[in-house]
Tab-separated table of C-alpha atoms and ligand atoms in Angstrom:
chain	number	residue	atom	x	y	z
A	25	UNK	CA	69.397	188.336	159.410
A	26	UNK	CA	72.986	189.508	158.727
A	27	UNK	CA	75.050	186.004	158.516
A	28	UNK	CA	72.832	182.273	159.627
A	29	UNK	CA	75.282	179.803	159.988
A	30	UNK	CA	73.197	176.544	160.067
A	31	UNK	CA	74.470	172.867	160.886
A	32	UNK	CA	78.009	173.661	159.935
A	33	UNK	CA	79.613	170.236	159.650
A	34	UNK	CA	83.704	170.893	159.095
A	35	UNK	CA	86.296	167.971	158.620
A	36	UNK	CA	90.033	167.166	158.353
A	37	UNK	CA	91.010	164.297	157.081
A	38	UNK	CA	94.629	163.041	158.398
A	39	UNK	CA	96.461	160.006	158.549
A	40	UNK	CA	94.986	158.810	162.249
A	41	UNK	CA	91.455	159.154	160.975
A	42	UNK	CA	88.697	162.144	160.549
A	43	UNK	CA	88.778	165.000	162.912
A	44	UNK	CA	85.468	166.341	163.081
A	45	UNK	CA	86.190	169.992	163.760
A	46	UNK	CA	82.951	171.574	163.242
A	47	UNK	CA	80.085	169.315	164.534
A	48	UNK	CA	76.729	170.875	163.286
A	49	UNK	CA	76.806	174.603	164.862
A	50	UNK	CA	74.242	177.072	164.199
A	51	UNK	CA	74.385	180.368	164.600
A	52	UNK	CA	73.130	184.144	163.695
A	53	UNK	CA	74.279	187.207	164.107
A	54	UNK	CA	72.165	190.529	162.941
A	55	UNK	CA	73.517	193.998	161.597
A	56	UNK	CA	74.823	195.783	164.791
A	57	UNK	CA	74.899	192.709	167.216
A	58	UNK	CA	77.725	191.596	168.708
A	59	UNK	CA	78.276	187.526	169.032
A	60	UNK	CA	81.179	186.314	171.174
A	61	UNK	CA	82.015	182.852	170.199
A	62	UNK	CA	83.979	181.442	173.237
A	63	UNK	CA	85.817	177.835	173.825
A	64	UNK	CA	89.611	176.325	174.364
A	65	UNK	CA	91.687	175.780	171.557
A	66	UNK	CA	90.339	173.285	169.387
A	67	UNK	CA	87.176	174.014	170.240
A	68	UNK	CA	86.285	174.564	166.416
A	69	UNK	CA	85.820	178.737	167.139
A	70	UNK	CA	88.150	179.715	164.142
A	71	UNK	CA	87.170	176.722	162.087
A	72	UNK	CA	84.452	178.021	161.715
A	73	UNK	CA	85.285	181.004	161.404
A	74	UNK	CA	87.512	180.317	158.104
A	75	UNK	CA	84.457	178.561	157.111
A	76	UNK	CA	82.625	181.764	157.193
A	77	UNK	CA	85.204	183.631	155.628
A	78	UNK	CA	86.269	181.242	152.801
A	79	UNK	CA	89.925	180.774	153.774
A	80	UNK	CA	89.717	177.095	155.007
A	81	UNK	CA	92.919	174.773	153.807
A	82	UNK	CA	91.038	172.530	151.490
A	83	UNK	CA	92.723	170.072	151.719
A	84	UNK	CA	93.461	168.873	154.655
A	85	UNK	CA	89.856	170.886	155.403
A	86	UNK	CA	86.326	169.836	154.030
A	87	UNK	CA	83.101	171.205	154.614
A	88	UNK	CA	80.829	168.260	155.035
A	89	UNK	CA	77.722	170.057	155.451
A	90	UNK	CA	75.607	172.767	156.506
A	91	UNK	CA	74.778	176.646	155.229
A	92	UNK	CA	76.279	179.926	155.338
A	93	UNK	CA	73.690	182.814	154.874
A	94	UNK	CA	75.091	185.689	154.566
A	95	UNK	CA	72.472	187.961	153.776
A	96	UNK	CA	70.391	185.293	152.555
A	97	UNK	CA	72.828	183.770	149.814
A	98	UNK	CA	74.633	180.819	151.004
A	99	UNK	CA	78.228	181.404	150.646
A	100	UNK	CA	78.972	177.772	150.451
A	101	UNK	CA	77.135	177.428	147.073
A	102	UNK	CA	79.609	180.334	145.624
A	103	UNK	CA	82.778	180.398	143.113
A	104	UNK	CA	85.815	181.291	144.561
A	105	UNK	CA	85.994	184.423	142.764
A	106	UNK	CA	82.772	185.495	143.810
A	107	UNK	CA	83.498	185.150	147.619
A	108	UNK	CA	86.742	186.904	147.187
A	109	UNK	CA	84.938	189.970	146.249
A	110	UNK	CA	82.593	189.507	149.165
A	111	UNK	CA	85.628	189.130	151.370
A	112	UNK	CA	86.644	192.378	152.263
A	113	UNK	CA	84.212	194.333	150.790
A	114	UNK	CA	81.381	193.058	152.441
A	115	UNK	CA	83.157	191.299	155.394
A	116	UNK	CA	86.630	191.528	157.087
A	117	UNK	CA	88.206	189.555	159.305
A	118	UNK	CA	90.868	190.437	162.187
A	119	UNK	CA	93.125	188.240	163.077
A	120	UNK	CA	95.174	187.707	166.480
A	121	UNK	CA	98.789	188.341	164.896
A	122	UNK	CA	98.402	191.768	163.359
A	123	UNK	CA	103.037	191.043	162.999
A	124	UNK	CA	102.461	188.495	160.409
A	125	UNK	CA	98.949	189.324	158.901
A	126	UNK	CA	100.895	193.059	157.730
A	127	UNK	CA	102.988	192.352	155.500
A	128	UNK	CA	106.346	193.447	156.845
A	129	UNK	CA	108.065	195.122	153.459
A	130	UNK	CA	105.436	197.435	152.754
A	131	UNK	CA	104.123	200.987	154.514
A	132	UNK	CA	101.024	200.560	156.514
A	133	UNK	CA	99.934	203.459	154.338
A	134	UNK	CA	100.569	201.664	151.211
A	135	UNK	CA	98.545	198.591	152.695
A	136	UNK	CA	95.859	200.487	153.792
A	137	UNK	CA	95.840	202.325	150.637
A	138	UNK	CA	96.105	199.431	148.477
A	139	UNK	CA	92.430	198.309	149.856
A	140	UNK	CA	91.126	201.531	147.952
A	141	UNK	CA	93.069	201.215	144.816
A	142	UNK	CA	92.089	197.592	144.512
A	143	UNK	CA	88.731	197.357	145.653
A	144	UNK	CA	87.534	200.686	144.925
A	145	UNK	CA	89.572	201.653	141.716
A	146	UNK	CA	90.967	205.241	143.922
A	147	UNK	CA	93.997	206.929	142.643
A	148	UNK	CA	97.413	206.143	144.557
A	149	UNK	CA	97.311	210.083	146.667
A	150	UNK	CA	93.478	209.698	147.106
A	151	UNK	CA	94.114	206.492	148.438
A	152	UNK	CA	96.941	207.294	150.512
A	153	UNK	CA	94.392	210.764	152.279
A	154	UNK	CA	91.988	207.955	152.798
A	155	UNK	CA	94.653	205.294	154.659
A	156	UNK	CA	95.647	208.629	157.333
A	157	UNK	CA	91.752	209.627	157.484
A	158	UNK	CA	91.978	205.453	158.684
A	159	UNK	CA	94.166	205.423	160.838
A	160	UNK	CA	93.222	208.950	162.636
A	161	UNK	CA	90.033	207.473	162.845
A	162	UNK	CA	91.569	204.234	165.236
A	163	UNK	CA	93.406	206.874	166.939
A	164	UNK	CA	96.916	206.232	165.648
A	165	UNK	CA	98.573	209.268	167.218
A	166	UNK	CA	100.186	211.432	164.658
A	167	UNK	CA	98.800	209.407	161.623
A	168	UNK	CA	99.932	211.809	158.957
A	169	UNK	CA	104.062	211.499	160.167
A	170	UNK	CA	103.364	207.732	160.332
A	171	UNK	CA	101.375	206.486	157.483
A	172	UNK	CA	105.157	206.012	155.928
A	173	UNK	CA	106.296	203.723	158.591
A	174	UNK	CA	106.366	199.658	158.688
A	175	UNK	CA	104.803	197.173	160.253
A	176	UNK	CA	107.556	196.481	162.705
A	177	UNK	CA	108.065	200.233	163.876
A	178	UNK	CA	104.131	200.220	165.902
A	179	UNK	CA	103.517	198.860	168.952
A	180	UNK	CA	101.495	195.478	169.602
A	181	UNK	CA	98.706	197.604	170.374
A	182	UNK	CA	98.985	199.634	167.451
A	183	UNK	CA	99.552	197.552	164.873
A	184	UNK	CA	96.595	195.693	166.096
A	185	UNK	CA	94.642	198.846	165.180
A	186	UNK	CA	95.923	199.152	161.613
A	187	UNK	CA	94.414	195.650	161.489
A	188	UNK	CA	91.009	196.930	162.495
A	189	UNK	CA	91.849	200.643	160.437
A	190	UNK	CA	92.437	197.694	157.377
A	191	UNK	CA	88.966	195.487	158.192
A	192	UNK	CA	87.031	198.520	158.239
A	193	UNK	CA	88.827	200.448	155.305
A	194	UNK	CA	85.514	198.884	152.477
A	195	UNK	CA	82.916	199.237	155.236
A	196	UNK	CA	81.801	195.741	155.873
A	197	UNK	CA	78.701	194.518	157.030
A	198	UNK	CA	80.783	191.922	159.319
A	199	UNK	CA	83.788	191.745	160.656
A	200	UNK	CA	85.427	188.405	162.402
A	201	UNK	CA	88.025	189.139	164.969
A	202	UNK	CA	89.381	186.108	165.850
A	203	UNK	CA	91.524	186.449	169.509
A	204	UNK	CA	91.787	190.401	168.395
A	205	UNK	CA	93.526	191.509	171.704
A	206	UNK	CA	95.362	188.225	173.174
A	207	UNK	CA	98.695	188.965	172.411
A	208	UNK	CA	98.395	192.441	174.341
A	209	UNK	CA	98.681	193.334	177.785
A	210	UNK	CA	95.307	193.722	179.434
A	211	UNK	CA	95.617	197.551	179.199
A	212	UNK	CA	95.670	197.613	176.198
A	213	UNK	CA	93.077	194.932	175.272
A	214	UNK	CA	90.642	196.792	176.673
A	215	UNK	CA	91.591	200.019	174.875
A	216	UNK	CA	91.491	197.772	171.704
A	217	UNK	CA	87.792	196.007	172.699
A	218	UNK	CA	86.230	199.430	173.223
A	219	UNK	CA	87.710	200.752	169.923
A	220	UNK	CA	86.218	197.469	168.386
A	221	UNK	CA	82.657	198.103	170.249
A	222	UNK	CA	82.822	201.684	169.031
A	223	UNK	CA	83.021	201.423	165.559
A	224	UNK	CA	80.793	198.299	165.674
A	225	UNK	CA	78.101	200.839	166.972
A	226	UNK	CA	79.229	203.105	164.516
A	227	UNK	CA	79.415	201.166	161.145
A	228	UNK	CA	76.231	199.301	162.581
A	229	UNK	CA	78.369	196.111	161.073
A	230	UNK	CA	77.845	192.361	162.419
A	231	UNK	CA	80.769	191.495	164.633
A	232	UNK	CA	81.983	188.209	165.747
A	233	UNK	CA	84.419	188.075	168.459
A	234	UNK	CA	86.173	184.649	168.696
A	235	UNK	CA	87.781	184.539	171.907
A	236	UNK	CA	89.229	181.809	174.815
A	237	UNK	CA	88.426	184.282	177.600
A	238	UNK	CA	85.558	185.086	178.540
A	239	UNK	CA	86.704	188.073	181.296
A	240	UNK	CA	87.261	190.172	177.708
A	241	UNK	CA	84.030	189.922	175.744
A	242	UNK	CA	81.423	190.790	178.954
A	243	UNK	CA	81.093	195.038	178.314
A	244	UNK	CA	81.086	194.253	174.423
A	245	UNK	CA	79.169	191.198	173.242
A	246	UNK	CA	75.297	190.920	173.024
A	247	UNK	CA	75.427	187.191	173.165
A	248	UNK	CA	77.483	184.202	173.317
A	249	UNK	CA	78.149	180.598	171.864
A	250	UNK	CA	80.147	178.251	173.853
A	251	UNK	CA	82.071	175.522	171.715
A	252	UNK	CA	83.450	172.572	172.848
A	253	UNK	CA	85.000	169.689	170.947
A	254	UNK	CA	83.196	171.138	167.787
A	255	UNK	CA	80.020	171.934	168.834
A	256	UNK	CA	78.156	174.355	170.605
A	257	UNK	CA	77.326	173.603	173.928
A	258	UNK	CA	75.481	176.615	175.186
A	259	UNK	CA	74.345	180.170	173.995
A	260	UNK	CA	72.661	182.948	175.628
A	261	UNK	CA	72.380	186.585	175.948
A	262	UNK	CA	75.185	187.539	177.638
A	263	UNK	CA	74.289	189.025	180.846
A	264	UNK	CA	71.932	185.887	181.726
A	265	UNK	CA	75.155	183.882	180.708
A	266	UNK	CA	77.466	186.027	183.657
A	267	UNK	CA	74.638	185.677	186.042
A	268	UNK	CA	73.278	181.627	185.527
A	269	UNK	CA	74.878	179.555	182.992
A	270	UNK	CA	73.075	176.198	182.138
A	271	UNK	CA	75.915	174.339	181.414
A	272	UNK	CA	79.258	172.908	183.580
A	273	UNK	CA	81.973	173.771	180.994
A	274	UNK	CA	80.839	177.113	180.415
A	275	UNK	CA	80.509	177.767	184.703
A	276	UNK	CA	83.786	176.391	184.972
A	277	UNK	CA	85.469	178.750	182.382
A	278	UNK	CA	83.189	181.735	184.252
A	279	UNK	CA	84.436	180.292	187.646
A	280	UNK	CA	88.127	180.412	186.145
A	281	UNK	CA	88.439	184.341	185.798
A	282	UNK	CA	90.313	185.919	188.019
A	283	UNK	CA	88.463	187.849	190.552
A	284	UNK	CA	89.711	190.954	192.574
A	285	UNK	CA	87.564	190.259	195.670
A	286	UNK	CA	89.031	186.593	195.885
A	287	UNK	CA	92.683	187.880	196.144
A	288	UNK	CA	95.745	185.208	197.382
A	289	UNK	CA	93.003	182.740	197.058
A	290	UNK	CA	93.607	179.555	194.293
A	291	UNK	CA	92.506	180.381	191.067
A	292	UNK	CA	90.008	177.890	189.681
A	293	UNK	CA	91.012	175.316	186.672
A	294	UNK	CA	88.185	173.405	184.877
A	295	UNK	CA	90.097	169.632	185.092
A	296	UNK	CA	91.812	168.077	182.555
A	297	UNK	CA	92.433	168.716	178.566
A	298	UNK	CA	89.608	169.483	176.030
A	299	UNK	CA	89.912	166.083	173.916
A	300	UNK	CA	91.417	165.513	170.705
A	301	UNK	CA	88.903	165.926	167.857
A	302	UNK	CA	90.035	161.959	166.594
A	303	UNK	CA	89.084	160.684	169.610
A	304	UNK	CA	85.827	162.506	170.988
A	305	UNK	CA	84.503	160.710	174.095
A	306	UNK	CA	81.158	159.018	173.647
A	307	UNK	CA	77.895	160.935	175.103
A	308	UNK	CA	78.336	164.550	176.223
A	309	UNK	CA	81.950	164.894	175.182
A	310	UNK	CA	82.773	167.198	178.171
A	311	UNK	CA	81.587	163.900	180.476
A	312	UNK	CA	85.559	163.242	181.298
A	313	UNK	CA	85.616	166.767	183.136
A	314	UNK	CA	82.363	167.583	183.676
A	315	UNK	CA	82.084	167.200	188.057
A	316	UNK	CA	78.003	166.646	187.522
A	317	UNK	CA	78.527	163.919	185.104
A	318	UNK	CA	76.387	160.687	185.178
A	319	UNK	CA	75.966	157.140	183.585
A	320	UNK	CA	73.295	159.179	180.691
A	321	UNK	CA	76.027	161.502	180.146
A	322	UNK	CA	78.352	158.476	178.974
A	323	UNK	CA	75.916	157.135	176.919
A	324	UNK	CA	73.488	159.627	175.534
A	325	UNK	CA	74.680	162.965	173.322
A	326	UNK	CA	73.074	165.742	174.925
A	327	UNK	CA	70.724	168.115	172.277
A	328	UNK	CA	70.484	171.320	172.574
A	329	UNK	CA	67.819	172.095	174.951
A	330	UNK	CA	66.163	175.439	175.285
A	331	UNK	CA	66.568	176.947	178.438
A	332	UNK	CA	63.758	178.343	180.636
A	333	UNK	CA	63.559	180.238	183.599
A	334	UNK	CA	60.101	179.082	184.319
A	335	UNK	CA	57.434	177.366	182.785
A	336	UNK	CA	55.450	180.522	182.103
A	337	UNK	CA	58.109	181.876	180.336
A	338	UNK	CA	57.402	182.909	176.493
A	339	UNK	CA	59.012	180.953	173.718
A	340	UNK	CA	60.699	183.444	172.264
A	341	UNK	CA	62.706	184.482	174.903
A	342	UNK	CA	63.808	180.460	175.626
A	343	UNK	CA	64.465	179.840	172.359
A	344	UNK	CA	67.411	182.408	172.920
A	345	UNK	CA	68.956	180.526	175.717
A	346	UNK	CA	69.663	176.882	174.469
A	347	UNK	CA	72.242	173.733	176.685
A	348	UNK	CA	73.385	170.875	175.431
A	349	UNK	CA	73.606	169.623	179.123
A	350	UNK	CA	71.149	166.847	180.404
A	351	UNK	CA	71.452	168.400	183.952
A	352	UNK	CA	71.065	172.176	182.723
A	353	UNK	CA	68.321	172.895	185.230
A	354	UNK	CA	70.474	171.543	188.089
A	355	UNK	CA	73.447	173.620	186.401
A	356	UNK	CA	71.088	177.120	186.244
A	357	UNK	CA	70.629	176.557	189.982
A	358	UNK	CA	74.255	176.217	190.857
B	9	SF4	FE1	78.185	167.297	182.483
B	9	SF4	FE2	76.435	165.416	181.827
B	9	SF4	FE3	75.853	167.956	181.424
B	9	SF4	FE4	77.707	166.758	179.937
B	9	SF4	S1	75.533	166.275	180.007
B	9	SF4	S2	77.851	168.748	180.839
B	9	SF4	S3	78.653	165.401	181.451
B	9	SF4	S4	76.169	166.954	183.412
């Protein structure tokens, strides 16, 4: 396995008390899968994610717990020197702000370049051939006339492309994006998904694709977590996810995307605010929202079941689709 991220526990520590951000989540993705990691804000998507990636603020931050395997050595157990030369070289992360992740006095050549020259020890013109052979190859039209340009002269949707021409410049085996496309019109996102998906399939690298919407990751991602208030509350592959989800919060957030065929008609809103991480409600912490919720969910923290279809089916296959929903057979049958 690629990356095994097992009982994550992540904390901040702040003057009203401990927010538990990351609540024990587990997850794997292989080399050439796709895992779309999906929740509100605050959900603990990109906590984790920094977690992965070794760029948590420690303090306010702690990791309380938990393993990060990326190909079998657990990050967590490294130097910070040594996961600085895994970052980037080995994996990359995209962020949502491409504006303020470039930085805004220098070329994009000269940034792209500089991952050659410091990673790779390549000569300033070698490195500059390889930053236009980049950004041809995210389809940056007329790369050679613009590999002099700044930050600020590209379009949102272009710039967001010299972030992915800059993730993949050292080849990772994984790449992060985290909300790679929300600050672009949907036009655009999509161009910038498939680009992602290609080059995924390409590279054969990891990816994980931390989004809020879950209308953008359906044509790209293999499978899916669903977070909520820290922990993950269901996963699946990601068709059986579309068609039957097993648990309310993630068929409310499916029942939220806007749908062609239900035109002029009220879009649907899943009720109510995700809760604050210093204050998590007792019992399934979705009870305050959830419509099927019951005196057990108040009381009693739902596990993570595994999901079947049927009794007969084999335990493989369930062990793929997991709720943490007492009523998730009710839920699978609308
Ligand atoms: Fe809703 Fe209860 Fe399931 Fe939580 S456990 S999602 S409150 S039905």
């Amino acid at each position: 396995m690629l990356l095994e991220v097992r009982d994550l526990q992540v904390e901040f520590h702040t003057r009203e008390g401990v927010a538990r951000a990351v609540n024990g989540v587990t997850y794997a993705v292989a080399a050439g899968e796709t895992l779309a990691v999906l929740g509100e804000s605050g959900s603990g998507k990109s906590v984790t994610a920094q977690a992965i990636m070794g760029i948590l603020d420690t303090p306010p931050g702690r990791i309380a717990g938990g393993e990060v395997l990326f190909q079998g050595q657990d990050l967590l157990k490294l130097k910070e020197e040594q996961r600085r030369r895994i970052r980037g070289a080995r994996m990359a992360m995209i962020f949502q702000d491409a504006l303020s992740s470039l930085n805004p006095v220098l070329t994009v050549g000269a940034q792209l370049g500089e991952m050659y020259e410091v990673h790779r020890g390549t000569g300033r013109r070698q490195a500059r051939v390889r930053a236009v052979e980049l950004m041809e190859r995210v389809r940056i039209p007329a790369a050679k006339d613009r590999v002099n340009d700044y930050p600020h002269q590209f379009s949102g949707g272009m710039r967001q492309r010299i972030m992915i021409a800059m993730a993949l410049a050292l080849e990772p085996d994984l790449i992060i994006a985290d909300e790679p496309t929300t600050a672009l019109d949907v036009t655009v996102q999509a161009q910038v998904m498939d680009l992602l998906a290609e080059l995924q399939r390409e590279f054969t690298m990891g990816l994980i694709l931390i989004t809020h919407d879950l209308g953008v990751v359906a044509d790209v991602a293999d499978k899916i977590a669903v977070m909520y208030a820290g922990r993950i509350v269901e996963t699946a592959p990601v068709h059986e996810i579309y068609q039957r989800p097993a648990h309310p919060y993630t068929r409310g957030l499916l029942d939220s995307i806007p749908r062609l065929d239900q035109k002029g008609q009220e879009l649907y809103a899943i009720k109510g605010l995700p809760p604050s991480l210093l204050r998590v409600p007792p019992g399934c912490a979705f009870h305050p929202r959830c419509p099927r919720a019951r005196d057990v969910c108040r009381a009693e923290v739902p596990p993570l079941y595994e999901v079947r279809e049927d009794e007969d089916e084999d335990e493989g296959a369930a062990g793929e689709r997991r709720s943490a929903c007492h009523f998730w057979k009710e839920t699978l049958d609308g």
